Amino acid sequence: MDPISIYADERTKNARDDFTIDQNWDQFTPEEHGTWDILYQRQMECLPGRACDEFINGLKALNLGRGGIPDYEIINKELMKLTGWQVVAVPCLVPDDVFFEHLANRRFPAGNFIRKRNQLDYIQEPDVFHDVFGHVPMLTDSVFADYMEAYGKGGMRALGFDRLKALAALYWYTVEFGLINTPKGMRIYGAGIVSSHNESIFSLEARSPNRIHFDLERVMRTDYCIDDFQQTYFVNASFEELFRATVETDFAPLYERLNPSSDFTPTAAIESDRVYTRGTQEYSRAGGRKRGIKAV
Ligand code: PHE
Ligand code: FE
C-alpha cells in the first residue's frame, strides 16, 4: 500500500474521509461486465475440487455468477444476513489505518474498477474481480468473518508496536495466499490464488513452491514477494486452527521479540517446519514472470 500513489491519484477526488465512494454500478460498461463474466467462467472451470468448500459455498450464497460485476446493494443484503459484513467501494488501495478501521467494522473495501481485457491474468493493483470474487465469498463463513474483523483490530495494535511488516506477512500468507488441508485434500482459500487462473493450478500442483504447515511466528518472520507466484504457501489444518493461533493469541509478546524486518526469505525452509512439499523453486530460479517462464 503505497501512500504516494493514493494521494497523487485523480480517482480519490470524490472519496469520503474513509476513502469510500459510491459503487455507481451503472457506470460500468457492457464490456466491463463482460470482463467479469469471462474471469468468472474461467475460475468456475478450475476451482471445483481446488477451492475449499467454504469458498465455493460463499460464491453460491452470494450468487456472484448472476452475470456481470455484482451490485453491492444486492450482495450486501445477503452478506449482512449471513455474517454482518458489507462490501464498500474505494477508488484505489487505501492507507493501512483506513483499511484496518474498515475491517474492524466488518466492511471490506473493494477497488471500484475492473482490469482491461489485455490484462486478464495479471494486474498490480487489486480490482473488483480480485476484491469481490477473491475475498468476499470467505466472508460468508462465520469463523473466517471473525478472523478478518480481528485482523483489522490487530492492525491498529501492530502499528503501535511498529511491527506492521510482520502482521502484513500474516495477511499475505493466509488471507491472500492461504491453503487448507481438508479431509478431501489440499484446497485453496487465499483470495490472491482463487482470483488467479494460473496460480490456482500452480499453488496446488506445481513442483516449484514449498508447501509448509502454518506456524504463526514462522509466518510473521517471513518475507514475501508481491509481484509473482508465491515461492512458499502456508497450510492450515482448519480455520479453527488459524483462529486459535491468531484471534485467541496475544501478539504483544511476539511483537516484543520480533525484528523490525523479516528473518526468512520467501524460499526458506527451516528445521522446525512441517513440510508437505519441498519445492524445487524451478519457476522462480528460471526468472519467473519477468522472464515469461511458464508456470503450469
Ligand atoms: N490476537 C492479535 C493481537 O493480540 C490480533 C489479531 C487477530 C491479529 C487476528 C491478526 C489476526 O494483536
Ligand atoms: Fe487482496
mmCIF file of C-alpha atoms and ligand atoms in Angstrom:
data_model
loop_
_atom_site.group_PDB
_atom_site.id
_atom_site.type_symbol
_atom_site.label_atom_id
_atom_site.label_comp_id
_atom_site.label_asym_id
_atom_site.label_seq_id
_atom_site.Cartn_x
_atom_site.Cartn_y
_atom_site.Cartn_z
ATOM 1 C CA MET A 1 0.000 0.000 0.000
ATOM 2 C CA ASP A 2 1.908 2.940 -1.284
ATOM 3 C CA PRO A 3 0.611 6.269 0.080
ATOM 4 C CA ILE A 4 2.236 8.303 -2.717
ATOM 5 C CA SER A 5 0.101 6.724 -5.406
ATOM 6 C CA ILE A 6 -3.017 7.258 -3.294
ATOM 7 C CA TYR A 7 -2.730 10.984 -2.840
ATOM 8 C CA ALA A 8 -1.476 11.599 -6.359
ATOM 9 C CA ASP A 9 -4.448 9.730 -7.752
ATOM 10 C CA GLU A 10 -7.152 11.671 -9.564
ATOM 11 C CA ARG A 11 -9.628 8.934 -8.667
ATOM 12 C CA THR A 12 -9.656 9.845 -4.974
ATOM 13 C CA LYS A 13 -11.209 13.244 -5.543
ATOM 14 C CA ASN A 14 -14.778 12.102 -4.831
ATOM 15 C CA ALA A 15 -13.820 9.907 -1.907
ATOM 16 C CA ARG A 16 -15.158 10.415 1.611
ATOM 17 C CA ASP A 17 -12.833 10.668 4.630
ATOM 18 C CA ASP A 18 -12.873 6.899 5.000
ATOM 19 C CA PHE A 19 -11.930 6.627 1.288
ATOM 20 C CA THR A 20 -15.256 5.093 0.286
ATOM 21 C CA ILE A 21 -17.113 6.180 -2.839
ATOM 22 C CA ASP A 22 -20.480 5.163 -4.293
ATOM 23 C CA GLN A 23 -20.194 1.993 -6.318
ATOM 24 C CA ASN A 24 -22.142 3.707 -9.065
ATOM 25 C CA TRP A 25 -22.954 0.336 -10.604
ATOM 26 C CA ASP A 26 -24.491 1.940 -13.713
ATOM 27 C CA GLN A 27 -21.168 3.455 -14.773
ATOM 28 C CA PHE A 28 -19.734 0.033 -15.703
ATOM 29 C CA THR A 29 -19.858 -0.610 -19.446
ATOM 30 C CA PRO A 30 -21.144 -3.819 -21.043
ATOM 31 C CA GLU A 31 -17.529 -4.632 -21.890
ATOM 32 C CA GLU A 32 -16.527 -4.279 -18.230
ATOM 33 C CA HIS A 33 -19.386 -6.515 -17.085
ATOM 34 C CA GLY A 34 -18.282 -8.954 -19.771
ATOM 35 C CA THR A 35 -14.757 -8.981 -18.352
ATOM 36 C CA TRP A 36 -16.193 -10.141 -15.017
ATOM 37 C CA ASP A 37 -18.110 -12.910 -16.800
ATOM 38 C CA ILE A 38 -15.011 -14.142 -18.646
ATOM 39 C CA LEU A 39 -12.975 -14.241 -15.435
ATOM 40 C CA TYR A 40 -15.840 -15.851 -13.522
ATOM 41 C CA GLN A 41 -16.336 -18.606 -16.108
ATOM 42 C CA ARG A 42 -12.659 -19.365 -16.239
ATOM 43 C CA GLN A 43 -12.400 -19.708 -12.461
ATOM 44 C CA MET A 44 -15.514 -21.857 -12.290
ATOM 45 C CA GLU A 45 -13.816 -24.290 -14.630
ATOM 46 C CA CYS A 46 -10.794 -24.661 -12.391
ATOM 47 C CA LEU A 47 -11.930 -24.061 -8.802
ATOM 48 C CA PRO A 48 -14.264 -27.005 -8.093
ATOM 49 C CA GLY A 49 -12.052 -29.583 -6.391
ATOM 50 C CA ARG A 50 -9.347 -26.952 -5.833
ATOM 51 C CA ALA A 51 -11.023 -24.228 -3.739
ATOM 52 C CA CYS A 52 -12.249 -25.128 -0.242
ATOM 53 C CA ASP A 53 -15.966 -25.748 0.429
ATOM 54 C CA GLU A 54 -16.306 -22.530 2.445
ATOM 55 C CA PHE A 55 -15.256 -20.524 -0.618
ATOM 56 C CA ILE A 56 -17.486 -22.387 -3.081
ATOM 57 C CA ASN A 57 -20.464 -22.192 -0.708
ATOM 58 C CA GLY A 58 -19.903 -18.449 -0.302
ATOM 59 C CA LEU A 59 -19.864 -17.932 -4.072
ATOM 60 C CA LYS A 60 -23.178 -19.729 -4.330
ATOM 61 C CA ALA A 61 -24.764 -18.000 -1.331
ATOM 62 C CA LEU A 62 -23.985 -14.576 -2.817
ATOM 63 C CA ASN A 63 -24.760 -15.687 -6.349
ATOM 64 C CA LEU A 64 -21.667 -13.982 -7.712
ATOM 65 C CA GLY A 65 -22.249 -15.599 -11.082
ATOM 66 C CA ARG A 66 -25.588 -13.892 -11.767
ATOM 67 C CA GLY A 67 -23.879 -12.071 -14.652
ATOM 68 C CA GLY A 68 -21.643 -9.003 -14.660
ATOM 69 C CA ILE A 69 -19.965 -7.112 -11.859
ATOM 70 C CA PRO A 70 -22.071 -7.633 -8.714
ATOM 71 C CA ASP A 71 -24.231 -4.784 -7.472
ATOM 72 C CA TYR A 72 -23.219 -4.250 -3.828
ATOM 73 C CA GLU A 73 -26.723 -3.251 -2.810
ATOM 74 C CA ILE A 74 -27.861 -6.739 -3.754
ATOM 75 C CA ILE A 75 -24.996 -8.845 -2.391
ATOM 76 C CA ASN A 76 -24.724 -6.792 0.797
ATOM 77 C CA LYS A 77 -28.271 -7.760 1.789
ATOM 78 C CA GLU A 78 -27.318 -11.417 1.726
ATOM 79 C CA LEU A 79 -23.890 -10.878 3.290
ATOM 80 C CA MET A 80 -25.422 -8.838 6.112
ATOM 81 C CA LYS A 81 -27.805 -11.684 6.916
ATOM 82 C CA LEU A 82 -25.033 -14.271 6.896
ATOM 83 C CA THR A 83 -22.231 -12.631 8.886
ATOM 84 C CA GLY A 84 -22.903 -8.890 9.146
ATOM 85 C CA TRP A 85 -20.136 -7.992 6.669
ATOM 86 C CA GLN A 86 -20.527 -5.348 3.934
ATOM 87 C CA VAL A 87 -18.598 -4.572 0.767
ATOM 88 C CA VAL A 88 -17.776 -0.890 0.239
ATOM 89 C CA ALA A 89 -16.337 0.695 -2.905
ATOM 90 C CA VAL A 90 -12.982 2.508 -2.832
ATOM 91 C CA PRO A 91 -11.175 4.123 -5.770
ATOM 92 C CA CYS A 92 -7.779 2.508 -5.087
ATOM 93 C CA LEU A 93 -5.673 0.972 -2.330
ATOM 94 C CA VAL A 94 -6.323 2.783 0.942
ATOM 95 C CA PRO A 95 -3.843 3.703 3.720
ATOM 96 C CA ASP A 96 -3.181 0.983 6.296
ATOM 97 C CA ASP A 97 -5.031 2.613 9.178
ATOM 98 C CA VAL A 98 -8.108 3.232 6.995
ATOM 99 C CA PHE A 99 -8.030 -0.382 5.821
ATOM 100 C CA PHE A 100 -7.815 -1.708 9.385
ATOM 101 C CA GLU A 101 -10.658 0.550 10.501
ATOM 102 C CA HIS A 102 -12.898 -0.863 7.757
ATOM 103 C CA LEU A 103 -12.085 -4.479 8.597
ATOM 104 C CA ALA A 104 -12.540 -3.886 12.318
ATOM 105 C CA ASN A 105 -16.082 -2.725 11.477
ATOM 106 C CA ARG A 106 -16.811 -5.614 9.114
ATOM 107 C CA ARG A 107 -16.520 -3.595 5.935
ATOM 108 C CA PHE A 108 -14.428 -4.927 3.091
ATOM 109 C CA PRO A 109 -13.088 -2.192 0.762
ATOM 110 C CA ALA A 110 -13.198 -3.219 -2.900
ATOM 111 C CA GLY A 111 -11.451 -1.409 -5.761
ATOM 112 C CA ASN A 112 -14.127 0.156 -7.956
ATOM 113 C CA PHE A 113 -12.645 -0.700 -11.363
ATOM 114 C CA ILE A 114 -12.014 -3.811 -13.409
ATOM 115 C CA ARG A 115 -8.896 -4.902 -15.295
ATOM 116 C CA LYS A 116 -8.604 -4.419 -19.056
ATOM 117 C CA ARG A 117 -9.147 -7.290 -21.484
ATOM 118 C CA ASN A 118 -5.431 -7.424 -22.273
ATOM 119 C CA GLN A 119 -4.590 -7.905 -18.572
ATOM 120 C CA LEU A 120 -6.824 -10.798 -17.650
ATOM 121 C CA ASP A 121 -4.018 -12.750 -15.996
ATOM 122 C CA TYR A 122 -2.105 -10.213 -14.026
ATOM 123 C CA ILE A 123 -2.718 -6.774 -12.546
ATOM 124 C CA GLN A 124 -0.678 -4.941 -9.983
ATOM 125 C CA GLU A 125 -3.475 -3.178 -8.137
ATOM 126 C CA PRO A 126 -6.421 -5.202 -6.816
ATOM 127 C CA ASP A 127 -9.553 -4.664 -8.913
ATOM 128 C CA VAL A 128 -13.189 -5.584 -8.281
ATOM 129 C CA PHE A 129 -12.658 -9.138 -9.504
ATOM 130 C CA HIS A 130 -9.839 -9.804 -7.075
ATOM 131 C CA ASP A 131 -11.569 -7.998 -4.217
ATOM 132 C CA VAL A 132 -15.107 -9.299 -4.654
ATOM 133 C CA PHE A 133 -14.676 -12.712 -6.287
ATOM 134 C CA GLY A 134 -11.473 -13.381 -4.322
ATOM 135 C CA HIS A 135 -12.244 -12.050 -0.853
ATOM 136 C CA VAL A 136 -15.975 -11.787 -0.335
ATOM 137 C CA PRO A 137 -17.062 -15.470 -0.518
ATOM 138 C CA MET A 138 -14.893 -16.330 2.511
ATOM 139 C CA LEU A 139 -16.612 -13.526 4.460
ATOM 140 C CA THR A 140 -19.787 -15.651 4.440
ATOM 141 C CA ASP A 141 -18.035 -18.175 6.704
ATOM 142 C CA SER A 142 -18.550 -17.226 10.334
ATOM 143 C CA VAL A 143 -15.103 -18.281 11.569
ATOM 144 C CA PHE A 144 -13.302 -16.537 8.749
ATOM 145 C CA ALA A 145 -15.540 -13.474 9.099
ATOM 146 C CA ASP A 146 -14.474 -13.165 12.739
ATOM 147 C CA TYR A 147 -10.824 -13.670 11.806
ATOM 148 C CA MET A 148 -10.971 -10.755 9.361
ATOM 149 C CA GLU A 149 -12.566 -8.437 11.894
ATOM 150 C CA ALA A 150 -9.952 -9.385 14.494
ATOM 151 C CA TYR A 151 -7.234 -8.783 11.924
ATOM 152 C CA GLY A 152 -8.465 -5.203 11.483
ATOM 153 C CA LYS A 153 -8.362 -4.646 15.228
ATOM 154 C CA GLY A 154 -4.933 -6.300 15.375
ATOM 155 C CA GLY A 155 -3.693 -3.920 12.680
ATOM 156 C CA MET A 156 -4.009 -0.928 14.955
ATOM 157 C CA ARG A 157 -2.140 -2.806 17.621
ATOM 158 C CA ALA A 158 0.685 -3.762 15.239
ATOM 159 C CA LEU A 159 1.047 -0.096 14.265
ATOM 160 C CA GLY A 160 1.504 0.731 17.938
ATOM 161 C CA PHE A 161 4.305 -1.839 18.227
ATOM 162 C CA ASP A 162 5.824 -0.731 14.914
ATOM 163 C CA ARG A 163 5.579 -4.312 13.629
ATOM 164 C CA LEU A 164 3.285 -3.852 10.669
ATOM 165 C CA LYS A 165 5.572 -5.811 8.342
ATOM 166 C CA ALA A 166 5.099 -8.929 10.472
ATOM 167 C CA LEU A 167 1.327 -8.561 10.616
ATOM 168 C CA ALA A 168 1.215 -7.900 6.869
ATOM 169 C CA ALA A 169 3.078 -11.187 6.305
ATOM 170 C CA LEU A 170 0.314 -12.955 8.221
ATOM 171 C CA TYR A 171 -2.321 -11.400 5.956
ATOM 172 C CA TRP A 172 -0.315 -12.256 2.888
ATOM 173 C CA TYR A 173 0.220 -15.916 3.725
ATOM 174 C CA THR A 174 -3.343 -16.508 4.973
ATOM 175 C CA VAL A 175 -5.986 -14.127 3.569
ATOM 176 C CA GLU A 176 -4.222 -13.738 0.221
ATOM 177 C CA PHE A 177 -2.334 -16.991 -0.326
ATOM 178 C CA GLY A 178 -3.517 -19.480 2.270
ATOM 179 C CA LEU A 179 -4.085 -23.185 1.651
ATOM 180 C CA ILE A 180 -6.114 -25.516 3.831
ATOM 181 C CA ASN A 181 -5.565 -29.230 4.291
ATOM 182 C CA THR A 182 -9.065 -30.718 4.350
ATOM 183 C CA PRO A 183 -10.046 -34.381 4.699
ATOM 184 C CA LYS A 184 -10.713 -34.278 0.935
ATOM 185 C CA GLY A 185 -7.214 -32.989 0.222
ATOM 186 C CA MET A 186 -5.317 -29.734 -0.019
ATOM 187 C CA ARG A 187 -7.551 -26.813 -1.004
ATOM 188 C CA ILE A 188 -7.223 -23.091 -1.728
ATOM 189 C CA TYR A 189 -8.829 -20.313 0.283
ATOM 190 C CA GLY A 190 -6.496 -17.330 -0.321
ATOM 191 C CA ALA A 191 -8.032 -14.525 -2.388
ATOM 192 C CA GLY A 192 -4.860 -13.926 -4.382
ATOM 193 C CA ILE A 193 -4.969 -17.531 -5.541
ATOM 194 C CA VAL A 194 -8.682 -18.036 -6.221
ATOM 195 C CA SER A 195 -8.786 -14.868 -8.319
ATOM 196 C CA SER A 196 -5.851 -16.039 -10.475
ATOM 197 C CA HIS A 197 -6.336 -18.814 -13.005
ATOM 198 C CA ASN A 198 -2.706 -19.868 -13.232
ATOM 199 C CA GLU A 199 -1.929 -19.561 -9.551
ATOM 200 C CA SER A 200 -4.965 -21.723 -8.719
ATOM 201 C CA ILE A 201 -3.182 -24.541 -10.525
ATOM 202 C CA PHE A 202 0.386 -23.589 -9.608
ATOM 203 C CA SER A 203 -0.283 -23.323 -5.858
ATOM 204 C CA LEU A 204 -1.633 -26.868 -5.605
ATOM 205 C CA GLU A 205 0.049 -28.746 -8.435
ATOM 206 C CA ALA A 206 3.388 -27.211 -9.426
ATOM 207 C CA ARG A 207 6.667 -28.772 -8.260
ATOM 208 C CA SER A 208 8.196 -25.359 -7.739
ATOM 209 C CA PRO A 209 6.793 -23.926 -4.471
ATOM 210 C CA ASN A 210 7.194 -25.080 -0.877
ATOM 211 C CA ARG A 211 4.055 -26.074 0.999
ATOM 212 C CA ILE A 212 4.609 -25.761 4.727
ATOM 213 C CA HIS A 213 2.308 -26.140 7.709
ATOM 214 C CA PHE A 214 1.216 -22.833 9.210
ATOM 215 C CA ASP A 215 3.100 -21.653 12.266
ATOM 216 C CA LEU A 216 2.260 -18.141 13.441
ATOM 217 C CA GLU A 217 5.710 -16.904 14.378
ATOM 218 C CA ARG A 218 7.381 -18.574 11.403
ATOM 219 C CA VAL A 219 4.912 -16.891 9.053
ATOM 220 C CA MET A 220 5.256 -13.477 10.678
ATOM 221 C CA ARG A 221 9.045 -13.702 10.324
ATOM 222 C CA THR A 222 8.865 -14.475 6.607
ATOM 223 C CA ASP A 223 9.344 -12.020 3.752
ATOM 224 C CA TYR A 224 7.049 -12.205 0.730
ATOM 225 C CA CYS A 225 7.053 -11.384 -2.913
ATOM 226 C CA ILE A 226 4.168 -9.274 -4.230
ATOM 227 C CA ASP A 227 4.654 -9.474 -7.974
ATOM 228 C CA ASP A 228 4.824 -13.141 -8.873
ATOM 229 C CA PHE A 229 3.519 -16.554 -7.837
ATOM 230 C CA GLN A 230 4.451 -17.414 -4.267
ATOM 231 C CA GLN A 231 7.554 -19.468 -3.564
ATOM 232 C CA THR A 232 6.044 -20.794 -0.357
ATOM 233 C CA TYR A 233 2.440 -21.474 0.629
ATOM 234 C CA PHE A 234 1.456 -21.996 4.259
ATOM 235 C CA VAL A 235 -1.177 -24.599 5.010
ATOM 236 C CA ASN A 236 -3.648 -24.682 7.886
ATOM 237 C CA ALA A 237 -5.366 -27.838 9.099
ATOM 238 C CA SER A 238 -8.636 -25.918 9.583
ATOM 239 C CA PHE A 239 -9.998 -22.405 10.023
ATOM 240 C CA GLU A 240 -10.430 -23.178 13.713
ATOM 241 C CA GLU A 241 -6.690 -23.834 13.930
ATOM 242 C CA LEU A 242 -5.996 -20.490 12.244
ATOM 243 C CA PHE A 243 -8.452 -18.779 14.577
ATOM 244 C CA ARG A 244 -6.872 -20.207 17.724
ATOM 245 C CA ALA A 245 -3.360 -19.267 16.617
ATOM 246 C CA THR A 246 -4.327 -15.681 15.829
ATOM 247 C CA VAL A 247 -7.548 -14.369 17.357
ATOM 248 C CA GLU A 248 -7.063 -16.298 20.585
ATOM 249 C CA THR A 249 -3.367 -15.440 20.901
ATOM 250 C CA ASP A 250 -1.990 -12.198 22.318
ATOM 251 C CA PHE A 251 0.579 -10.890 19.843
ATOM 252 C CA ALA A 252 2.219 -8.426 22.266
ATOM 253 C CA PRO A 253 4.970 -10.822 23.454
ATOM 254 C CA LEU A 254 5.555 -11.815 19.856
ATOM 255 C CA TYR A 255 5.902 -8.204 18.704
ATOM 256 C CA GLU A 256 8.382 -7.639 21.542
ATOM 257 C CA ARG A 257 10.716 -10.328 20.253
ATOM 258 C CA LEU A 258 10.315 -9.859 16.503
ATOM 259 C CA ASN A 259 12.859 -7.899 14.484
ATOM 260 C CA PRO A 260 11.590 -4.904 12.510
ATOM 261 C CA SER A 261 12.438 -6.718 9.268
ATOM 262 C CA SER A 262 11.867 -10.319 8.155
ATOM 263 C CA ASP A 263 14.175 -13.170 9.195
ATOM 264 C CA PHE A 264 13.327 -15.683 6.470
ATOM 265 C CA THR A 265 13.362 -15.329 2.714
ATOM 266 C CA PRO A 266 10.317 -16.410 0.700
ATOM 267 C CA THR A 267 12.078 -19.629 -0.383
ATOM 268 C CA ALA A 268 13.426 -20.657 3.036
ATOM 269 C CA ALA A 269 12.639 -23.976 4.673
ATOM 270 C CA ILE A 270 13.798 -24.173 8.269
ATOM 271 C CA GLU A 271 14.368 -27.016 10.681
ATOM 272 C CA SER A 272 11.172 -26.538 12.657
ATOM 273 C CA ASP A 273 8.965 -26.542 9.517
ATOM 274 C CA ARG A 274 6.402 -29.269 8.956
ATOM 275 C CA VAL A 275 6.899 -29.580 5.239
ATOM 276 C CA TYR A 276 4.198 -31.004 2.944
ATOM 277 C CA THR A 277 6.212 -30.376 -0.218
ATOM 278 C CA ARG A 278 9.747 -29.108 -0.515
ATOM 279 C CA GLY A 279 9.624 -27.068 -3.712
ATOM 280 C CA THR A 280 12.218 -27.224 -6.472
ATOM 281 C CA GLN A 281 11.839 -23.422 -6.950
ATOM 282 C CA GLU A 282 12.408 -24.110 -10.636
ATOM 283 C CA TYR A 283 9.899 -21.436 -11.630
ATOM 284 C CA SER A 284 11.438 -18.592 -9.648
ATOM 285 C CA ARG A 285 15.006 -19.726 -10.369
ATOM 286 C CA ALA A 286 14.311 -19.534 -14.084
ATOM 287 C CA GLY A 287 13.265 -15.899 -13.599
ATOM 288 C CA GLY A 288 9.506 -16.201 -13.120
ATOM 289 C CA ARG A 289 7.050 -13.724 -14.599
ATOM 290 C CA LYS A 290 9.749 -11.186 -15.525
ATOM 291 C CA ARG A 291 11.319 -13.724 -17.866
ATOM 292 C CA GLY A 292 7.980 -15.047 -19.115
ATOM 293 C CA ILE A 293 8.546 -18.503 -17.624
ATOM 294 C CA LYS A 294 5.590 -20.856 -17.982
ATOM 295 C CA ALA A 295 4.397 -21.782 -14.509
ATOM 296 C CA VAL A 296 1.848 -24.515 -15.201
HETATM 297 N N1 PHE B 1 -4.582 -11.514 18.557
HETATM 298 C C1 PHE B 1 -3.907 -10.445 17.850
HETATM 299 C C2 PHE B 1 -3.244 -9.460 18.835
HETATM 300 O O1 PHE B 1 -3.189 -9.707 20.004
HETATM 301 C C3 PHE B 1 -4.876 -9.732 16.904
HETATM 302 C C4 PHE B 1 -5.078 -10.459 15.632
HETATM 303 C C5 PHE B 1 -6.158 -11.317 15.448
HETATM 304 C C6 PHE B 1 -4.195 -10.305 14.579
HETATM 305 C C7 PHE B 1 -6.342 -11.981 14.249
HETATM 306 C C8 PHE B 1 -4.393 -10.942 13.399
HETATM 307 C C9 PHE B 1 -5.469 -11.793 13.214
HETATM 308 O O2 PHE B 1 -2.743 -8.444 18.418
HETATM 309 FE FE FE B 2 -6.495 -8.936 -1.744
#
